[in-house]
PDB file of C-alpha atoms in Angstrom:
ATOM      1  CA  UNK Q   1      11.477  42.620 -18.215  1.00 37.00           C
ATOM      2  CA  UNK Q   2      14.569  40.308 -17.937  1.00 37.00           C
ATOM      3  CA  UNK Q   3      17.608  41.461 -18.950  1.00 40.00           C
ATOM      4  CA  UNK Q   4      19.985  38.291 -19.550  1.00 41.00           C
ATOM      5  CA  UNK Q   5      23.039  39.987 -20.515  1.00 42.00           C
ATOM      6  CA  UNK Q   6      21.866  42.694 -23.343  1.00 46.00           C
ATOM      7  CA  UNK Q   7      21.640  46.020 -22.758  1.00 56.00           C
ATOM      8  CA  UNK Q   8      17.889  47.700 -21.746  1.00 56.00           C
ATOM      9  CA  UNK Q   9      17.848  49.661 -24.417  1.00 61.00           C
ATOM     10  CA  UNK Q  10      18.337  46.697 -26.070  1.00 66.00           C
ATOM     11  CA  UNK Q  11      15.102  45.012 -24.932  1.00 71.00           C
ATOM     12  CA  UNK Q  12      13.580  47.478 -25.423  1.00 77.00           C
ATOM     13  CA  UNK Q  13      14.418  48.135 -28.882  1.00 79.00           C
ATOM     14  CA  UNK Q  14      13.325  44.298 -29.940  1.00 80.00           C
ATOM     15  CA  UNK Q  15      10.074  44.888 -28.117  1.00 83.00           C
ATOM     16  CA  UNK Q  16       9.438  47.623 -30.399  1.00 86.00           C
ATOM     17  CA  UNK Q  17      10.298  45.831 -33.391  1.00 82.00           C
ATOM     18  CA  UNK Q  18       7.632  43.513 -32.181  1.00 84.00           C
ATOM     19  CA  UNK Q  19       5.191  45.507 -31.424  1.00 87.00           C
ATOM     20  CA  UNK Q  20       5.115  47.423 -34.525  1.00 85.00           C
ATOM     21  CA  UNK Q  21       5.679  44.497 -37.223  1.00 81.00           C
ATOM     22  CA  UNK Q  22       2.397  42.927 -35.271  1.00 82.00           C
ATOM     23  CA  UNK Q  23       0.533  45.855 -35.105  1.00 87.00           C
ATOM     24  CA  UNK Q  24       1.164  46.884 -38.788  1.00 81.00           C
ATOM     25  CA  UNK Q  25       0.858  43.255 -40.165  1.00 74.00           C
ATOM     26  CA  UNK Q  26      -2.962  43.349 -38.800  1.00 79.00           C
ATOM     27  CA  UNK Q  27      -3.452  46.742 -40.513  1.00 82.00           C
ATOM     28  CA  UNK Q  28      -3.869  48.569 -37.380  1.00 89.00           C
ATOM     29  CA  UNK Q  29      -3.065  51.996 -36.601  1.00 91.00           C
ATOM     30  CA  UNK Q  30      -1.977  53.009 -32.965  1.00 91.00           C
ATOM     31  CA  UNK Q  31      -5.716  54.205 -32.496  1.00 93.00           C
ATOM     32  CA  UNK Q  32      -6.928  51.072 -33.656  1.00 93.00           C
ATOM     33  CA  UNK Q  33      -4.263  48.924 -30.797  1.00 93.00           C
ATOM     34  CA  UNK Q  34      -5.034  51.086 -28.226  1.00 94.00           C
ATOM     35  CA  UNK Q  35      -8.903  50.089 -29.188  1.00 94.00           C
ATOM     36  CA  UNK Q  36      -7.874  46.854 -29.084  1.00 93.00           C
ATOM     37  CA  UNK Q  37      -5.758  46.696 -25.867  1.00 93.00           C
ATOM     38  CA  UNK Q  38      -7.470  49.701 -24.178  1.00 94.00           C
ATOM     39  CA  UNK Q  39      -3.941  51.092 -23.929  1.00 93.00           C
ATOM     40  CA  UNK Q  40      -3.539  54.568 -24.468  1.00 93.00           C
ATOM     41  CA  UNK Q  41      -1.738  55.762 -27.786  1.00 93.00           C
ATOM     42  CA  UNK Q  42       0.858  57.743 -25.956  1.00 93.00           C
ATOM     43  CA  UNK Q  43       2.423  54.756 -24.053  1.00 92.00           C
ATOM     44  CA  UNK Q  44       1.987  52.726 -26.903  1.00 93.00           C
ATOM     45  CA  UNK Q  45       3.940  54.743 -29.369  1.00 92.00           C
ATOM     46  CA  UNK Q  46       6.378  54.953 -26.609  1.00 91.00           C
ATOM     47  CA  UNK Q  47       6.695  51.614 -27.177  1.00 90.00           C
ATOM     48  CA  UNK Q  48       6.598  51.519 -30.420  1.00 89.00           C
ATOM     49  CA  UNK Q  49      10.360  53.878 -30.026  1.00 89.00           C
ATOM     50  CA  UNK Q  50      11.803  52.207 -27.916  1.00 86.00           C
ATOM     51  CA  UNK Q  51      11.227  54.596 -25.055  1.00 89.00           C
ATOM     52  CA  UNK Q  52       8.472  52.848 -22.825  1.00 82.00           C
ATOM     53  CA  UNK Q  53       8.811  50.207 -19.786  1.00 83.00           C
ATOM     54  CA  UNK Q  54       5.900  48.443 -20.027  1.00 85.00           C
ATOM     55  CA  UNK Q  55       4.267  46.537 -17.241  1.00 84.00           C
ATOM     56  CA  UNK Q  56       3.424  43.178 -16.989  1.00 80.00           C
ATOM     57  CA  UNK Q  57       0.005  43.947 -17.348  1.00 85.00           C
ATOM     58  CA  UNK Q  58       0.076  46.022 -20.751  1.00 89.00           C
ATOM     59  CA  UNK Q  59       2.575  43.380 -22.027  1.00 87.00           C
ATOM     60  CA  UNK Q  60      -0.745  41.164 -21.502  1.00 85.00           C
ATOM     61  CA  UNK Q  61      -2.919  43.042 -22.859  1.00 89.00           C
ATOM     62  CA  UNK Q  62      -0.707  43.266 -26.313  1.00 90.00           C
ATOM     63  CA  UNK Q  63      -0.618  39.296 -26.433  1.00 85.00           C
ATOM     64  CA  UNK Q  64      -4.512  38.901 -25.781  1.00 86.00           C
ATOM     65  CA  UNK Q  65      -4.728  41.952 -28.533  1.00 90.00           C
ATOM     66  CA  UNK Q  66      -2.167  40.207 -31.323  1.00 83.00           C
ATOM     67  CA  UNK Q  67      -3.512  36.251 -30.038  1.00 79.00           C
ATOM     68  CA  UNK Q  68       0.088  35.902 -29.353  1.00 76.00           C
ATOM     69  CA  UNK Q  69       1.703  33.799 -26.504  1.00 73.00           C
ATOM     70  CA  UNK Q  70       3.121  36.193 -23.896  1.00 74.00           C
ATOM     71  CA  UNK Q  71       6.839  35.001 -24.784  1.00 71.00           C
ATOM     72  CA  UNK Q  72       6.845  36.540 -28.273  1.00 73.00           C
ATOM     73  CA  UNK Q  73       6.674  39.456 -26.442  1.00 77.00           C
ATOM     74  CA  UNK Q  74       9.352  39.045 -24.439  1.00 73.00           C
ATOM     75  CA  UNK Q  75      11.799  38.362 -27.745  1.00 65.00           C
ATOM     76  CA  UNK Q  76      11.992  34.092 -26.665  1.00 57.00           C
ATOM     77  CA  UNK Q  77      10.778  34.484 -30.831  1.00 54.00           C
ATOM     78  CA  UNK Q  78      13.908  35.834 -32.205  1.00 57.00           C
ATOM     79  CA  UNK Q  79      14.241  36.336 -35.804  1.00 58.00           C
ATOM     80  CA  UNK Q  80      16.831  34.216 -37.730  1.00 60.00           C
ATOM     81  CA  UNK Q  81      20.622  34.805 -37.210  1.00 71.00           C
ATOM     82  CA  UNK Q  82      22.349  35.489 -40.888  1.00 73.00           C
ATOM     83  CA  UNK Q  83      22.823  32.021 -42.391  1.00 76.00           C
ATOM     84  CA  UNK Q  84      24.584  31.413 -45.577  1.00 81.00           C
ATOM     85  CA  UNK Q  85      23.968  28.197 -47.131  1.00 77.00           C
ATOM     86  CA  UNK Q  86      27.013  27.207 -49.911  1.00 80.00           C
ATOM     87  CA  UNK Q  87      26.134  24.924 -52.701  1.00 77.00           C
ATOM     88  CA  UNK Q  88      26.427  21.297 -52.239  1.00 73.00           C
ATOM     89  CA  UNK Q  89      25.413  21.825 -48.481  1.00 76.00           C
ATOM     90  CA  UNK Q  90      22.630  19.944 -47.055  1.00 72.00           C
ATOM     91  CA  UNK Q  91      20.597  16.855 -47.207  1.00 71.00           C
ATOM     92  CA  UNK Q  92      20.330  15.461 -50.927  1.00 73.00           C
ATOM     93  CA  UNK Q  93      16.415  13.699 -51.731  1.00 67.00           C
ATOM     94  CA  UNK Q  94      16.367  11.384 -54.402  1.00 70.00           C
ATOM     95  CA  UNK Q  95      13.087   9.928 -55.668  1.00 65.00           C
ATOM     96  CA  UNK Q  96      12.554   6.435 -57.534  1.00 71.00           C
ATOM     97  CA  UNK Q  97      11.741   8.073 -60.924  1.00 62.00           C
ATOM     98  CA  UNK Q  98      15.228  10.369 -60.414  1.00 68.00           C
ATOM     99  CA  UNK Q  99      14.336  13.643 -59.372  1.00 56.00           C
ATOM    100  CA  UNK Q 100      16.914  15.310 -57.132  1.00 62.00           C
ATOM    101  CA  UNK Q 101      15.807  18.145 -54.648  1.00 57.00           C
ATOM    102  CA  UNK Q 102      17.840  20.017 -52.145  1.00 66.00           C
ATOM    103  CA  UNK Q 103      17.086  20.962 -49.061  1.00 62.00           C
ATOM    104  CA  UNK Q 104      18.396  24.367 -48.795  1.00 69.00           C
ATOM    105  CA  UNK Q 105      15.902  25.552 -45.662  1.00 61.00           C
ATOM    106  CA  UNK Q 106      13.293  23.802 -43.680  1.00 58.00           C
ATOM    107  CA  UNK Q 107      11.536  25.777 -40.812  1.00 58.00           C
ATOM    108  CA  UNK Q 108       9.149  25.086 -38.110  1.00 54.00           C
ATOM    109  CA  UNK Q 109       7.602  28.486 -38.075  1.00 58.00           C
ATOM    110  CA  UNK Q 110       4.299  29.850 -39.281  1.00 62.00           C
ATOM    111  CA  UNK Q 111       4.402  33.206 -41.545  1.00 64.00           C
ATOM    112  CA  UNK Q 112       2.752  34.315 -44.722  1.00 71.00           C
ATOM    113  CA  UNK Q 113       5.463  34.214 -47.185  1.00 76.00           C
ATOM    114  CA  UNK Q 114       6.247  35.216 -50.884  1.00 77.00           C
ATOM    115  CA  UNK Q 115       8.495  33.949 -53.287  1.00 80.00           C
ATOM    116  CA  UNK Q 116      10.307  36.461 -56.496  1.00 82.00           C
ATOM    117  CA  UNK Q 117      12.325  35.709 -59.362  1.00 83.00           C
ATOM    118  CA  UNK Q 118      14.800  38.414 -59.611  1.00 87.00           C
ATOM    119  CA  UNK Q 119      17.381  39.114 -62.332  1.00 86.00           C
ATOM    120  CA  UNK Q 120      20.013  41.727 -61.787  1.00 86.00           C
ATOM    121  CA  UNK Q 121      21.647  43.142 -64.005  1.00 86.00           C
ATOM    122  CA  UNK Q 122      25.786  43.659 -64.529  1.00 89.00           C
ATOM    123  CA  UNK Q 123      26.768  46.800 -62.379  1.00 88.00           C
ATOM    124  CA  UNK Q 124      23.430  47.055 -60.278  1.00 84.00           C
ATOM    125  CA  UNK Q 125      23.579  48.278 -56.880  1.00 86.00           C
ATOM    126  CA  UNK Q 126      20.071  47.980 -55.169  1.00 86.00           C
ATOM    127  CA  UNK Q 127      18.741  48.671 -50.986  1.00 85.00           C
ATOM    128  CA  UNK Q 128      16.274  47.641 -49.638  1.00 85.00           C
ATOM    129  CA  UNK Q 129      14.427  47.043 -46.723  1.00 84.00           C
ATOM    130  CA  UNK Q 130      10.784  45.575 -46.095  1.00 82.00           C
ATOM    131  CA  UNK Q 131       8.427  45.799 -42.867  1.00 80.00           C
ATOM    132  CA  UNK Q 132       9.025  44.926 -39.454  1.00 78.00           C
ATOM    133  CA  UNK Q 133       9.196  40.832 -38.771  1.00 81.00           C
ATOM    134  CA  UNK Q 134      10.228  40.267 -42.282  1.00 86.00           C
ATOM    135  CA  UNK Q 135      13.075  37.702 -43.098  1.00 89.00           C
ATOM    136  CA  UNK Q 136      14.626  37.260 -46.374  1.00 91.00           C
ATOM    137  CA  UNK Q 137      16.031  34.053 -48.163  1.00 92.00           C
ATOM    138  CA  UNK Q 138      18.134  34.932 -51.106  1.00 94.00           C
ATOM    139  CA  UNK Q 139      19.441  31.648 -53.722  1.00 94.00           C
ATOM    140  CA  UNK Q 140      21.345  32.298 -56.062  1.00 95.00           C
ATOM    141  CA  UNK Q 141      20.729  30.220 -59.115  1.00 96.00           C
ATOM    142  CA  UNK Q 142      23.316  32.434 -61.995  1.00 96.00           C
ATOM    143  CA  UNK Q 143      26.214  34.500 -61.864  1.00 96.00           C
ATOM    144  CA  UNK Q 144      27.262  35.914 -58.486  1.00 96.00           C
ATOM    145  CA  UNK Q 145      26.222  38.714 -56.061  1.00 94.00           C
ATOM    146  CA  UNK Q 146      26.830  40.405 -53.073  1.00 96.00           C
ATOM    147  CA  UNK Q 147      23.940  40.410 -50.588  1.00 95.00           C
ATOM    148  CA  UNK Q 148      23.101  40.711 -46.864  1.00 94.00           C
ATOM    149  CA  UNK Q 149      22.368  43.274 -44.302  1.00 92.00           C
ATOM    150  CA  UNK Q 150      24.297  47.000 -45.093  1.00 90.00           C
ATOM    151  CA  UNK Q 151      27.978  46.569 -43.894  1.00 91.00           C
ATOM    152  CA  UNK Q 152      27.800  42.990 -43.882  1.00 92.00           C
ATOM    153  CA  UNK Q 153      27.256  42.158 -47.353  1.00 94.00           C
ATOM    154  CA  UNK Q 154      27.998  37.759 -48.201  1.00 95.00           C
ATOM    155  CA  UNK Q 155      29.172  36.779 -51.758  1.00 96.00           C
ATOM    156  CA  UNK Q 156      26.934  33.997 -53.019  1.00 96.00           C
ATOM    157  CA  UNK Q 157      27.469  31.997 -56.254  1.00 96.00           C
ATOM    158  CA  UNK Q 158      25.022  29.652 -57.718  1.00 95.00           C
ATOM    159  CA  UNK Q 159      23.871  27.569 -55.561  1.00 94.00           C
ATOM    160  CA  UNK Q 160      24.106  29.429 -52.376  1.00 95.00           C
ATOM    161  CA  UNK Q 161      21.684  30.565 -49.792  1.00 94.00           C
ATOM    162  CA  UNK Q 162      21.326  33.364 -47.472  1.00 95.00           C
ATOM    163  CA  UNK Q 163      19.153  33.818 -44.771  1.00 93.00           C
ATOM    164  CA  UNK Q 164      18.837  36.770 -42.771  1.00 93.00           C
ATOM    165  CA  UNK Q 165      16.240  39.787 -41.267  1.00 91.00           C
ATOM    166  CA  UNK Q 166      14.811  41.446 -43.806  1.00 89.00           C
ATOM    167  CA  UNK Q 167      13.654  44.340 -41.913  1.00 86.00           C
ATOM    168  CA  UNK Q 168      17.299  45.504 -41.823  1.00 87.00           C
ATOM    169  CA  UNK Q 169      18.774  47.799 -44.535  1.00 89.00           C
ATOM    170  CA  UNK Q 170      20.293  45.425 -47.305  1.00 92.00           C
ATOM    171  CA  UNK Q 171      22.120  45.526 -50.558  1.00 91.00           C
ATOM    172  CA  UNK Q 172      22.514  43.357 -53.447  1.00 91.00           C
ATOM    173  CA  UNK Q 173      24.950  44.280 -55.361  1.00 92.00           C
ATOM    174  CA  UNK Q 174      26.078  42.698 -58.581  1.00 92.00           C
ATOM    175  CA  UNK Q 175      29.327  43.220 -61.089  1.00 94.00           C
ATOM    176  CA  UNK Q 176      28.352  40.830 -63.686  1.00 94.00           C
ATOM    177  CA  UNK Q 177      25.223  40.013 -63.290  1.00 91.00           C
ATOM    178  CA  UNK Q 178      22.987  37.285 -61.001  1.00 91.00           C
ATOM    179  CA  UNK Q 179      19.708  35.350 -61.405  1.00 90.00           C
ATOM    180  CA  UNK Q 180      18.253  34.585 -57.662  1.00 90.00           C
ATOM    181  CA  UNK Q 181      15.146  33.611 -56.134  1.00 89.00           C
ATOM    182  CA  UNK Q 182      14.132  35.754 -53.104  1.00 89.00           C
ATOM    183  CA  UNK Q 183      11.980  33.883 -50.589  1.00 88.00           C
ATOM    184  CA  UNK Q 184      10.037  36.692 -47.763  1.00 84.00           C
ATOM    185  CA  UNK Q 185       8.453  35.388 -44.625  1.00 85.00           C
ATOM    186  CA  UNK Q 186       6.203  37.608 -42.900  1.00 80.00           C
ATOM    187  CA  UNK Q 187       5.279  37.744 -39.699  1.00 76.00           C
ATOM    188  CA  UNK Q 188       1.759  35.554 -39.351  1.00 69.00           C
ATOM    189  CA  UNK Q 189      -1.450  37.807 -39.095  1.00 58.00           C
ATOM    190  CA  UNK Q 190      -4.237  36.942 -37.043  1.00 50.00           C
ATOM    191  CA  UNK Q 191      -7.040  34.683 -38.526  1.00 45.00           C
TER     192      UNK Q 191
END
């Protein structure tokens, strides 16, 4: 693999992180990808920690398995850097009758995705964190809230956006209260 200035470990981290939020978004187990790939389940749960080096060979044979270009692999795919979006930002659309729309987020990317009203209540405190691949918009549309992965928490009022990994540890946290709209994008499954 290429190392362009990270660390191996690194790499080889985000290749697990990869490998699993593919293999578990098809419903496989690691008997079932090693069916698939005719990889053995030792060096694929090797993988799957981090701990392997694959070859350029089994890196194929995971693409032809998940009908994914070789790249994705390789982490050219990367998952969305933390992206707060403040009220009043972005492009206004105004149609002839008068509606007004937002654009708060517009992306190129194909995932399966599902969208939740979610009320918190004054004083709640709630983690989370959902399956490998996952990213998370939160909009605030009431009140305030903190929100964001652990340790790096944003304060959103209404009208503001965050957009970040979901498939790291994350808080919202709320003093007085907050209405929001959480948008999740999975990673696509194979048709």
């Amino acid at each position: 693999m290429i190392d362009d200035g990270g660390s191996m470990a690194t790499v080889a981290g985000e290749l697990a992180r990869i490998v699993r939020a593919h293999r578990e978004t098809r419903g496989w187990s690691l008997g079932g990808l090693a069916k698939e790939t005719g990889l053995s389940k030792t060096l694929l749960a090797k993988l799957e920690t981090g701990t392997g080096n694959p070859s350029l060979e089994t890196m194929w044979r995971l693409a032809r398995a998940f009908d994914i270009p070789l790249s994705t692999l390789l982490g050219d795919d990367e998952p969305p850097e933390i992206r707060v979006i403040r009220a009043g930002e972005g492009q206004t659309l105004t149609s002839e009758s008068g509606l007004v729309a937002r654009l708060v987020l517009a992306e190129g990317r194909s995932h399966r995705t599902e969208i939740y009203e979610v009320h918190l209540a004054p004083g709640n405190d709630y983690l989370s964190v959902h399956p490998p691949g996952t990213e998370e918009l939160v909009y605030c549309t009431e009140g305030s809230l903190q929100v964001g992965p652990r340790g790096r928490e944003v304060e959103l009022s209404a009208g503001d956006a965050l957009l970040f990994p979901g498939d790291l540890p994350h808080r919202y946290v709320s003093a007085r209260g907050a209405r929001l709209l959480s948008v999740m994008s999975y990673p696509p499954a194979r048709q």
